[in-house]
Amino acid sequence: MNWLRKNGDASSRRSGILTVLDVGSSKVCCVVAKLKPCEDGNLLRGRTHRIQVIGIGHQKSQGMKSGVVIDLERAEHAIRLAVDSAERMAGLTVDSLIVNMTAGRLKSDIFSATVNLGGHEVDESDIKRVLAAGARQALRSEREVVHSLPVGFSLDAERGVRDPRGMVGDTLGVDMHVLTGDAAPLRNIELAINRSHLSVERMVATPYASGLAALVDDELEMGAACIDMGGGTTTISIFSEGNFVHGDAIPVGGNRVTLDLAKGLSTTIEAAERLKVMHGSALPGSADDRDLVTIHPIGDDHGAPMQVPRSVMTRIIRARVEETLEMLRDRISKSGYGSAIGKRIVLTGGASQLAGLPEAARRILGRNVRAGRPLGVAGLPEAAKGPAFSTVVGLLIYPQVANFESRPSKGIAGFKMTGTDGRLYRVSQWLKDSF
């Protein structure tokens, strides 16, 4: 249940300090925020608290590739620097945090479960029983459960019940969206954080977090897909009737476009990234053959720079972008939720800022596409209000909407709450390091 509320009672909502960490392939971002209960109604759907950022720190990512830890020491170093910057700005010491995860071959499944009520009113214990019954079915997958979310309750023969508390019936049922991932990538991210003497309070799937930050109320309700294009991965989240119903990820992101440019133009990766940001486009322009861009060949510091038509760059970028969008179109089609999202696609993430990308996505995906930015958070610096920070803002929103999420403890076989032994781990690690 939600750590900000007790048993769903609005009167017991409390303020709190929340720390979140976005570990990406291009950047590591830590945000410390103060959450205060809303008094004048929910301005945005599901928001119970106002979020005020009091500390932020971000670093260039190290030791990560496509959301996977490939160098534990370098990943730990980047996390330490980002958290330290946020701590200094906020004026406090971080103990535990909520972190995102992207890798691990994310897979969504729907499980159903029912419990007998015997004709009495539905209370919290009945909801816990039916959620636990649905969560137990997910254990058969033999993968790590990242989220176990109810997407709809049923009471006797009536489906589509959103909140059954206080209602009367004989049988309470639930449809659970269970998002699972491979255990090793999750454990390695947690290990890098534990080595930084921090504990993981909860892991949240990147597509879920991005969707919470970038989608508006009507999109959540009517159905929409949020595509988060990061440096190393691109994730898809599908929401319908206010619920997160499907998540997916592909190991292709903006870094792949940069590498294609570096190879195709025979220049450094840093120069290719700069060219992509300043001159790159996913769509050809009428003046591309006349416009020239300056390229410094790799390894030739003293040679004369080359002049290349912008159209050469556009062709390289366009090929990779179209391939990525075609993969996304196929994943959306295979999800079975193509009709649920209708014509609504929201693009977010750092790589979505490429010029011409929304137009290219509109053509290939065959849907209305808009650029999405994080919503409803105060205190973010101007540089952190763009699409690249949707995931970290979504992590701040997550505790407010997680009141129905099944949170089994270690007592249920197969479930492990990440970070439950973080404090003990840090003490033992200090003893090992010091003596």
XYZ file of C-alpha atoms in Angstrom:
435
model
C 0.000 0.000 0.000
C 0.952 3.606 -0.515
C 3.550 4.885 1.945
C 1.965 8.360 1.806
C -1.464 7.160 2.898
C -2.661 4.690 5.473
C -5.507 2.380 4.436
C -6.606 4.890 1.818
C -7.715 7.397 4.449
C -7.213 10.872 3.037
C -7.172 12.386 6.512
C -4.040 10.434 7.404
C -2.030 11.578 4.390
C 1.269 12.952 5.482
C 4.121 15.020 4.151
C 7.406 13.362 3.410
C 10.810 13.647 1.774
C 11.220 11.400 -1.256
C 14.445 10.595 -3.122
C 14.414 9.068 -6.603
C 17.186 7.946 -8.936
C 17.026 7.608 -12.715
C 19.890 5.375 -13.882
C 19.961 5.696 -17.659
C 22.384 4.914 -20.456
C 23.188 8.580 -21.103
C 22.691 10.220 -17.700
C 22.203 9.443 -14.007
C 19.813 11.835 -12.269
C 18.931 12.025 -8.565
C 16.088 14.211 -7.275
C 15.126 14.940 -3.669
C 11.594 16.321 -3.283
C 9.215 17.362 -0.537
C 5.679 16.006 -0.898
C 2.812 17.853 0.802
C -0.863 16.742 0.781
C -3.104 18.602 -1.663
C -5.843 20.639 0.005
C -7.773 21.935 -2.983
C -8.563 18.703 -4.798
C -6.518 16.760 -7.281
C -5.345 19.052 -10.036
C -4.048 16.040 -11.937
C -5.601 12.593 -11.797
C -4.323 10.428 -8.961
C -2.126 13.167 -7.478
C -2.631 13.270 -3.727
C 0.401 15.443 -2.968
C 2.157 18.518 -4.290
C 5.750 17.868 -5.304
C 8.420 20.482 -4.558
C 11.939 19.642 -5.741
C 14.547 20.670 -3.161
C 17.634 18.975 -4.579
C 18.765 17.673 -7.963
C 22.014 16.227 -9.242
C 22.854 14.618 -12.558
C 25.946 13.143 -14.143
C 26.921 11.626 -17.448
C 26.173 7.928 -17.186
C 29.067 5.514 -16.857
C 29.194 1.734 -16.820
C 25.707 1.383 -18.360
C 24.629 0.172 -21.799
C 21.007 -0.229 -22.896
C 19.893 -0.100 -19.276
C 22.283 -2.887 -18.205
C 25.250 -2.497 -15.836
C 28.403 -3.397 -17.768
C 30.971 -1.896 -15.372
C 29.966 -2.001 -11.716
C 32.646 0.387 -10.418
C 31.987 3.086 -13.005
C 28.216 2.809 -12.520
C 28.678 3.125 -8.753
C 30.893 6.196 -9.241
C 28.280 7.984 -11.401
C 25.520 7.170 -8.896
C 27.606 8.476 -5.990
C 28.293 11.789 -7.769
C 24.637 12.343 -8.735
C 23.323 11.527 -5.246
C 25.993 13.657 -3.586
C 25.038 16.688 -5.732
C 21.354 16.270 -4.835
C 22.195 15.867 -1.126
C 24.292 19.036 -1.093
C 21.546 21.057 -2.778
C 18.813 19.684 -0.486
C 20.935 19.967 2.663
C 20.193 16.451 3.883
C 21.573 12.917 3.721
C 19.852 10.334 1.541
C 19.250 6.909 3.082
C 17.040 5.035 0.606
C 15.538 5.821 -2.758
C 13.164 4.724 -5.504
C 14.989 3.720 -8.691
C 13.910 2.956 -12.261
C 14.755 -0.139 -14.254
C 14.647 -0.586 -18.019
C 16.504 -3.790 -18.879
C 15.625 -7.393 -18.166
C 13.405 -8.175 -21.175
C 10.263 -6.675 -19.671
C 7.159 -8.774 -20.205
C 3.521 -7.987 -19.406
C 0.930 -10.615 -18.507
C -2.664 -10.457 -17.283
C -3.693 -12.818 -14.468
C -7.149 -13.225 -12.937
C -8.093 -14.362 -9.424
C -11.239 -14.536 -7.271
C -12.022 -14.874 -3.548
C -15.279 -15.705 -1.785
C -16.948 -12.881 0.166
C -19.924 -14.729 1.591
C -22.242 -11.791 0.943
C -20.576 -9.250 3.246
C -19.152 -5.821 2.419
C -15.764 -5.596 0.749
C -13.103 -4.268 3.114
C -9.341 -3.799 3.010
C -8.630 -7.394 4.036
C -10.707 -8.725 1.113
C -8.800 -6.512 -1.331
C -5.501 -7.718 0.118
C -6.652 -11.338 -0.220
C -7.654 -11.021 -3.871
C -4.518 -9.042 -4.778
C -2.355 -11.673 -3.083
C -4.200 -14.422 -4.959
C -3.536 -12.658 -8.253
C 0.088 -12.006 -7.335
C 0.672 -15.679 -6.471
C -0.209 -16.643 -10.024
C 2.669 -14.491 -11.257
C 5.148 -16.665 -9.376
C 4.749 -19.347 -12.026
C 6.653 -17.151 -14.479
C 9.913 -17.759 -12.566
C 11.008 -14.194 -13.297
C 11.350 -11.173 -11.031
C 8.022 -9.405 -10.465
C 8.494 -5.652 -10.964
C 4.840 -4.564 -10.770
C 1.651 -6.355 -9.814
C -1.159 -3.929 -10.585
C -4.935 -4.427 -10.570
C -6.459 -3.188 -13.836
C -10.054 -3.935 -12.871
C -12.111 -5.565 -10.139
C -15.273 -7.611 -10.597
C -18.077 -8.192 -8.119
C -20.082 -11.337 -8.853
C -20.866 -11.005 -12.592
C -20.249 -7.268 -12.807
C -16.891 -6.325 -14.311
C -15.176 -2.935 -14.529
C -15.466 -2.071 -10.821
C -12.741 0.447 -9.959
C -12.909 0.499 -6.165
C -15.009 -2.281 -4.566
C -14.556 -1.144 -0.955
C -17.876 -0.988 0.878
C -19.787 -2.834 -1.877
C -21.651 -6.095 -1.227
C -21.313 -9.365 -3.130
C -20.521 -13.076 -3.021
C -17.367 -13.186 -5.175
C -14.639 -10.570 -5.569
C -12.404 -10.906 -8.609
C -9.434 -8.989 -9.973
C -7.519 -8.784 -13.245
C -3.835 -8.192 -12.496
C -1.274 -6.676 -14.846
C 1.988 -8.323 -13.829
C 5.187 -6.874 -15.291
C 8.200 -9.160 -14.937
C 11.878 -8.918 -15.825
C 15.044 -10.996 -15.703
C 16.532 -11.065 -12.214
C 20.210 -10.427 -13.051
C 19.910 -6.877 -14.531
C 17.704 -5.818 -11.584
C 20.100 -7.246 -9.031
C 23.125 -5.579 -10.661
C 21.511 -2.121 -10.561
C 20.612 -2.711 -6.921
C 24.173 -3.863 -6.215
C 25.645 -0.683 -7.724
C 23.340 1.376 -5.475
C 24.080 -0.729 -2.374
C 27.819 -0.247 -2.993
C 27.125 3.487 -2.799
C 25.862 2.841 0.777
C 22.219 3.387 -0.211
C 19.242 1.054 -0.110
C 16.583 0.594 -2.789
C 13.108 1.287 -1.453
C 11.359 0.235 -4.658
C 12.158 -0.458 -8.293
C 9.789 1.071 -10.827
C 9.719 0.152 -14.521
C 10.857 3.043 -16.713
C 7.858 2.866 -19.091
C 5.422 3.113 -16.140
C 7.235 6.128 -14.676
C 7.438 7.940 -18.031
C 3.748 7.432 -18.706
C 2.783 8.799 -15.273
C 4.785 11.970 -15.955
C 3.976 12.668 -19.608
C 0.323 11.635 -20.108
C -2.578 13.930 -19.246
C -5.870 12.847 -17.644
C -7.862 12.299 -20.845
C -5.071 10.230 -22.385
C -4.876 8.015 -19.287
C -8.633 7.539 -19.339
C -9.327 7.057 -23.060
C -6.173 5.059 -23.708
C -2.772 6.126 -25.023
C 0.759 4.876 -25.537
C 3.801 6.688 -24.155
C 7.061 6.056 -26.004
C 10.145 7.059 -24.000
C 13.164 7.324 -26.301
C 16.308 7.291 -24.181
C 19.972 7.026 -25.010
C 20.286 3.241 -24.879
C 16.697 1.979 -24.782
C 13.230 2.886 -25.988
C 10.292 1.874 -23.793
C 6.564 1.646 -24.448
C 3.820 2.002 -21.859
C 0.141 1.604 -22.654
C -2.538 3.058 -20.384
C -6.263 2.396 -20.635
C -9.133 3.470 -18.338
C -6.580 5.095 -16.041
C -4.508 1.923 -15.600
C -1.052 0.841 -16.759
C -1.925 -2.256 -18.816
C 1.195 -3.029 -20.874
C 4.933 -2.316 -20.799
C 7.737 -3.163 -23.217
C 11.292 -2.091 -24.074
C 13.696 -2.407 -26.993
C 17.500 -1.987 -26.649
C 17.699 0.789 -29.257
C 17.916 4.497 -28.480
C 19.420 7.807 -29.488
C 22.980 6.546 -28.977
C 22.513 4.208 -31.947
C 21.841 7.200 -34.216
C 24.996 8.877 -32.896
C 27.090 5.767 -33.606
C 25.657 5.529 -37.125
C 26.665 9.144 -37.771
C 30.152 8.604 -36.319
C 30.716 5.587 -38.580
C 29.088 7.060 -41.666
C 30.921 10.393 -41.431
C 34.181 8.969 -40.001
C 34.229 11.322 -37.049
C 34.354 11.005 -33.252
C 31.330 10.014 -31.183
C 31.403 13.402 -29.407
C 31.439 15.256 -32.730
C 28.662 13.045 -34.101
C 26.481 13.778 -31.053
C 27.036 17.510 -31.509
C 26.156 17.286 -35.215
C 23.004 15.294 -34.430
C 21.803 17.838 -31.878
C 22.650 20.951 -33.907
C 21.965 19.865 -37.488
C 20.242 16.472 -37.351
C 16.716 15.802 -38.577
C 14.562 12.743 -39.133
C 12.970 14.383 -42.190
C 14.639 15.592 -45.398
C 14.485 19.319 -46.121
C 14.377 21.174 -49.408
C 17.716 22.912 -48.719
C 19.595 19.865 -47.398
C 21.678 19.397 -50.557
C 22.816 23.037 -50.462
C 23.441 23.287 -46.699
C 26.947 22.160 -45.764
C 28.099 20.959 -42.332
C 31.698 20.921 -41.156
C 33.127 17.568 -40.079
C 36.494 16.942 -38.446
C 37.769 13.494 -39.505
C 38.633 11.124 -36.685
C 42.310 10.994 -35.721
C 43.218 13.936 -37.974
C 43.587 16.882 -35.586
C 45.619 19.039 -37.941
C 43.952 18.168 -41.237
C 41.479 20.361 -43.034
C 37.844 19.778 -41.982
C 35.474 18.307 -44.557
C 32.331 19.953 -45.874
C 29.463 17.496 -46.271
C 25.919 18.213 -47.476
C 23.373 18.054 -44.698
C 21.398 15.567 -46.788
C 24.087 12.926 -46.127
C 23.479 13.257 -42.375
C 19.710 13.200 -42.829
C 19.837 9.941 -44.812
C 21.866 8.229 -42.051
C 19.573 9.491 -39.290
C 16.385 8.749 -41.192
C 17.321 5.110 -41.832
C 17.882 4.378 -38.141
C 14.847 6.364 -36.949
C 12.523 4.611 -39.390
C 13.864 1.202 -38.364
C 13.256 2.033 -34.679
C 9.739 3.343 -35.325
C 8.873 0.230 -37.351
C 10.007 -1.930 -34.399
C 7.807 0.124 -32.081
C 4.840 -0.201 -34.439
C 5.258 -3.993 -34.451
C 5.524 -4.137 -30.627
C 2.343 -2.067 -30.221
C 0.541 -4.324 -32.686
C 1.681 -7.497 -30.870
C 0.634 -6.099 -27.485
C -3.041 -6.557 -28.331
C -3.813 -3.021 -27.163
C -3.639 -1.314 -30.561
C -7.365 -0.548 -30.502
C -7.255 0.580 -26.848
C -4.811 3.411 -27.537
C -6.708 4.587 -30.610
C -4.849 7.412 -32.309
C -2.968 8.714 -29.260
C 0.832 8.416 -28.991
C 3.026 10.589 -26.745
C 6.762 10.821 -27.427
C 9.089 11.661 -24.554
C 12.685 11.010 -23.454
C 15.897 12.777 -24.461
C 16.145 11.194 -27.925
C 12.599 12.332 -28.793
C 13.887 15.903 -29.163
C 15.400 15.132 -32.577
C 14.004 17.545 -35.172
C 11.301 16.026 -37.378
C 10.789 12.963 -35.155
C 7.087 13.575 -34.331
C 6.307 13.926 -38.047
C 8.215 10.739 -38.901
C 6.449 8.891 -36.062
C 3.072 10.153 -37.250
C 3.718 8.737 -40.726
C 5.092 5.327 -39.667
C 2.917 4.651 -36.612
C -0.213 5.927 -38.342
C -1.414 7.777 -35.240
C -1.540 11.281 -33.796
C 1.768 12.018 -32.084
C 2.625 14.772 -29.646
C 5.765 15.603 -27.670
C 5.361 14.987 -23.933
C 7.031 16.791 -21.043
C 6.866 16.037 -17.304
C 3.831 17.643 -15.645
C 2.862 18.813 -12.191
C 6.202 19.249 -10.393
C 7.450 22.523 -8.889
C 11.051 23.552 -8.308
C 12.689 21.876 -11.298
C 15.425 23.991 -12.900
C 14.689 25.137 -16.438
C 17.159 22.648 -17.913
C 15.310 19.745 -16.231
C 11.816 20.550 -17.544
C 12.319 18.806 -20.874
C 11.373 15.308 -22.103
C 14.703 13.866 -20.920
C 13.498 14.150 -17.309
C 10.112 12.438 -17.683
C 11.272 9.220 -15.997
C 12.671 10.888 -12.888
C 9.491 12.976 -12.471
C 7.410 9.834 -12.926
C 9.325 8.219 -10.068
C 8.229 11.144 -7.849
C 4.593 10.605 -8.867
C 4.665 6.819 -8.418
C 4.108 6.620 -4.598
C 0.924 8.664 -4.977
C -0.702 6.196 -7.380
C 0.625 2.929 -5.903
C -2.024 2.559 -3.190
C -3.580 -0.493 -4.865
C -0.351 -2.121 -5.993
C 0.212 -5.552 -4.496
C 3.377 -5.346 -2.377
C 4.082 -8.898 -1.186
C 6.831 -9.353 1.393
C 9.523 -11.973 1.673
C 6.966 -14.143 3.453
C 5.405 -15.095 0.115
C 7.724 -17.485 -1.679
C 9.412 -16.054 -4.729
C 8.921 -12.377 -3.903
C 11.831 -10.300 -2.696
C 11.371 -6.690 -1.691
C 14.409 -4.843 -2.964
C 16.360 -2.921 -0.375
C 14.798 -4.523 2.698
C 18.219 -5.335 4.062
C 19.912 -2.208 2.783
C 20.763 -0.720 6.185
C 22.241 -4.016 7.429
C 24.099 -4.395 4.153
C 25.693 -0.948 4.524
C 26.830 -1.684 8.082
C 28.401 -4.988 7.034
C 29.998 -3.330 4.002
C 31.450 -0.578 6.230
C 32.957 -3.231 8.483
C 34.480 -5.007 5.486
C 35.872 -1.773 4.026
C 37.236 -0.478 7.332
C 38.745 -3.583 8.807
